[in-house]
Amino acid sequence: YPNPFNPETEIRYTLPADGLVELTVYNMVGQLVRTLIKENVTAGNHIIKWNATDDIGDPVAGGIYFYQIKSGGQTVTRRMLLLK
């Protein structure tokens, strides 16, 4: 939220149990843009903010991006639109 966004968006997710969470952002061609989290997280509701930058802090171009959450053997992928 929001989607489309500029300059920042929030990714919200809920974990049913404690566990390792990996949340990554990819561009349209499947290249890894940013790893937002890769750590053990407690069960419950969580919010991660993405400020449209890559892993080295450079701003990314406007366009469609995908975020992927992996946890507990499950993977969820959703689309985001960055407007500039």
GROMACS .gro file of C-alpha atoms in nm:
model
   84
    1TYR     CA    1   0.000   0.000   0.000
    2PRO     CA    2  -0.024   0.226  -0.188
    3ASN     CA    3  -0.006   0.062  -0.529
    4PRO     CA    4   0.080   0.241  -0.758
    5PHE     CA    5   0.328   0.427  -0.541
    6ASN     CA    6   0.582   0.709  -0.539
    7PRO     CA    7   0.820   0.742  -0.358
    8GLU     CA    8   0.752   0.472  -0.096
    9THR     CA    9   0.523   0.175  -0.041
   10GLU     CA   10   0.440  -0.059   0.247
   11ILE     CA   11   0.436  -0.436   0.212
   12ARG     CA   12   0.213  -0.597   0.474
   13TYR     CA   13   0.216  -0.964   0.562
   14THR     CA   14   0.097  -1.198   0.835
   15LEU     CA   15   0.287  -1.498   0.972
   16PRO     CA   16   0.093  -1.778   1.142
   17ALA     CA   17   0.408  -1.894   1.326
   18ASP     CA   18   0.759  -1.773   1.404
   19GLY     CA   19   1.006  -1.846   1.126
   20LEU     CA   20   1.257  -1.736   0.868
   21VAL     CA   21   1.120  -1.475   0.626
   22GLU     CA   22   1.282  -1.364   0.304
   23LEU     CA   23   1.124  -1.066   0.130
   24THR     CA   24   1.281  -0.965  -0.201
   25VAL     CA   25   1.200  -0.725  -0.486
   26TYR     CA   26   1.255  -0.812  -0.854
   27ASN     CA   27   1.230  -0.610  -1.174
   28MET     CA   28   1.030  -0.709  -1.484
   29VAL     CA   29   1.309  -0.931  -1.621
   30GLY     CA   30   1.348  -1.120  -1.295
   31GLN     CA   31   1.666  -0.952  -1.170
   32LEU     CA   32   1.697  -0.912  -0.794
   33VAL     CA   33   1.664  -0.543  -0.708
   34ARG     CA   34   1.652  -0.546  -0.330
   35THR     CA   35   1.644  -0.784  -0.035
   36LEU     CA   36   1.425  -0.613   0.223
   37ILE     CA   37   1.442  -0.879   0.493
   38LYS     CA   38   1.603  -1.217   0.545
   39GLU     CA   39   1.576  -1.307   0.912
   40ASN     CA   40   1.371  -1.485   1.174
   41VAL     CA   41   1.044  -1.305   1.242
   42THR     CA   42   0.781  -1.359   1.511
   43ALA     CA   43   0.426  -1.463   1.427
   44GLY     CA   44   0.172  -1.188   1.363
   45ASN     CA   45   0.121  -0.887   1.136
   46HIS     CA   46   0.421  -0.706   0.989
   47ILE     CA   47   0.489  -0.407   0.765
   48ILE     CA   48   0.805  -0.352   0.560
   49LYS     CA   49   0.862  -0.022   0.378
   50TRP     CA   50   1.037  -0.002   0.041
   51ASN     CA   51   1.163   0.338  -0.073
   52ALA     CA   52   1.221   0.237  -0.439
   53THR     CA   53   1.597   0.190  -0.406
   54ASP     CA   54   1.818  -0.107  -0.490
   55ASP     CA   55   2.053  -0.296  -0.257
   56ILE     CA   56   2.323  -0.028  -0.286
   57GLY     CA   57   2.081   0.260  -0.224
   58ASP     CA   58   2.041   0.388  -0.581
   59PRO     CA   59   1.688   0.488  -0.689
   60VAL     CA   60   1.521   0.250  -0.933
   61ALA     CA   61   1.338   0.352  -1.251
   62GLY     CA   62   0.962   0.376  -1.268
   63GLY     CA   63   0.782   0.062  -1.379
   64ILE     CA   64   0.649  -0.271  -1.262
   65TYR     CA   65   0.824  -0.460  -0.983
   66PHE     CA   66   0.744  -0.783  -0.804
   67TYR     CA   67   0.791  -0.860  -0.438
   68GLN     CA   68   0.825  -1.215  -0.317
   69ILE     CA   69   0.780  -1.341   0.037
   70LYS     CA   70   0.915  -1.685   0.132
   71SER     CA   71   0.838  -1.839   0.469
   72GLY     CA   72   0.752  -2.180   0.607
   73GLY     CA   73   0.787  -2.353   0.271
   74GLN     CA   74   0.544  -2.112   0.103
   75THR     CA   75   0.612  -1.842  -0.155
   76VAL     CA   76   0.385  -1.549  -0.241
   77THR     CA   77   0.456  -1.308  -0.527
   78ARG     CA   78   0.272  -0.980  -0.588
   79ARG     CA   79   0.308  -0.694  -0.836
   80MET     CA   80   0.380  -0.327  -0.760
   81LEU     CA   81   0.382  -0.022  -0.987
   82LEU     CA   82   0.629   0.261  -0.926
   83LEU     CA   83   0.522   0.587  -1.090
   84LYS     CA   84   0.782   0.857  -1.141
   0.00000   0.00000   0.00000
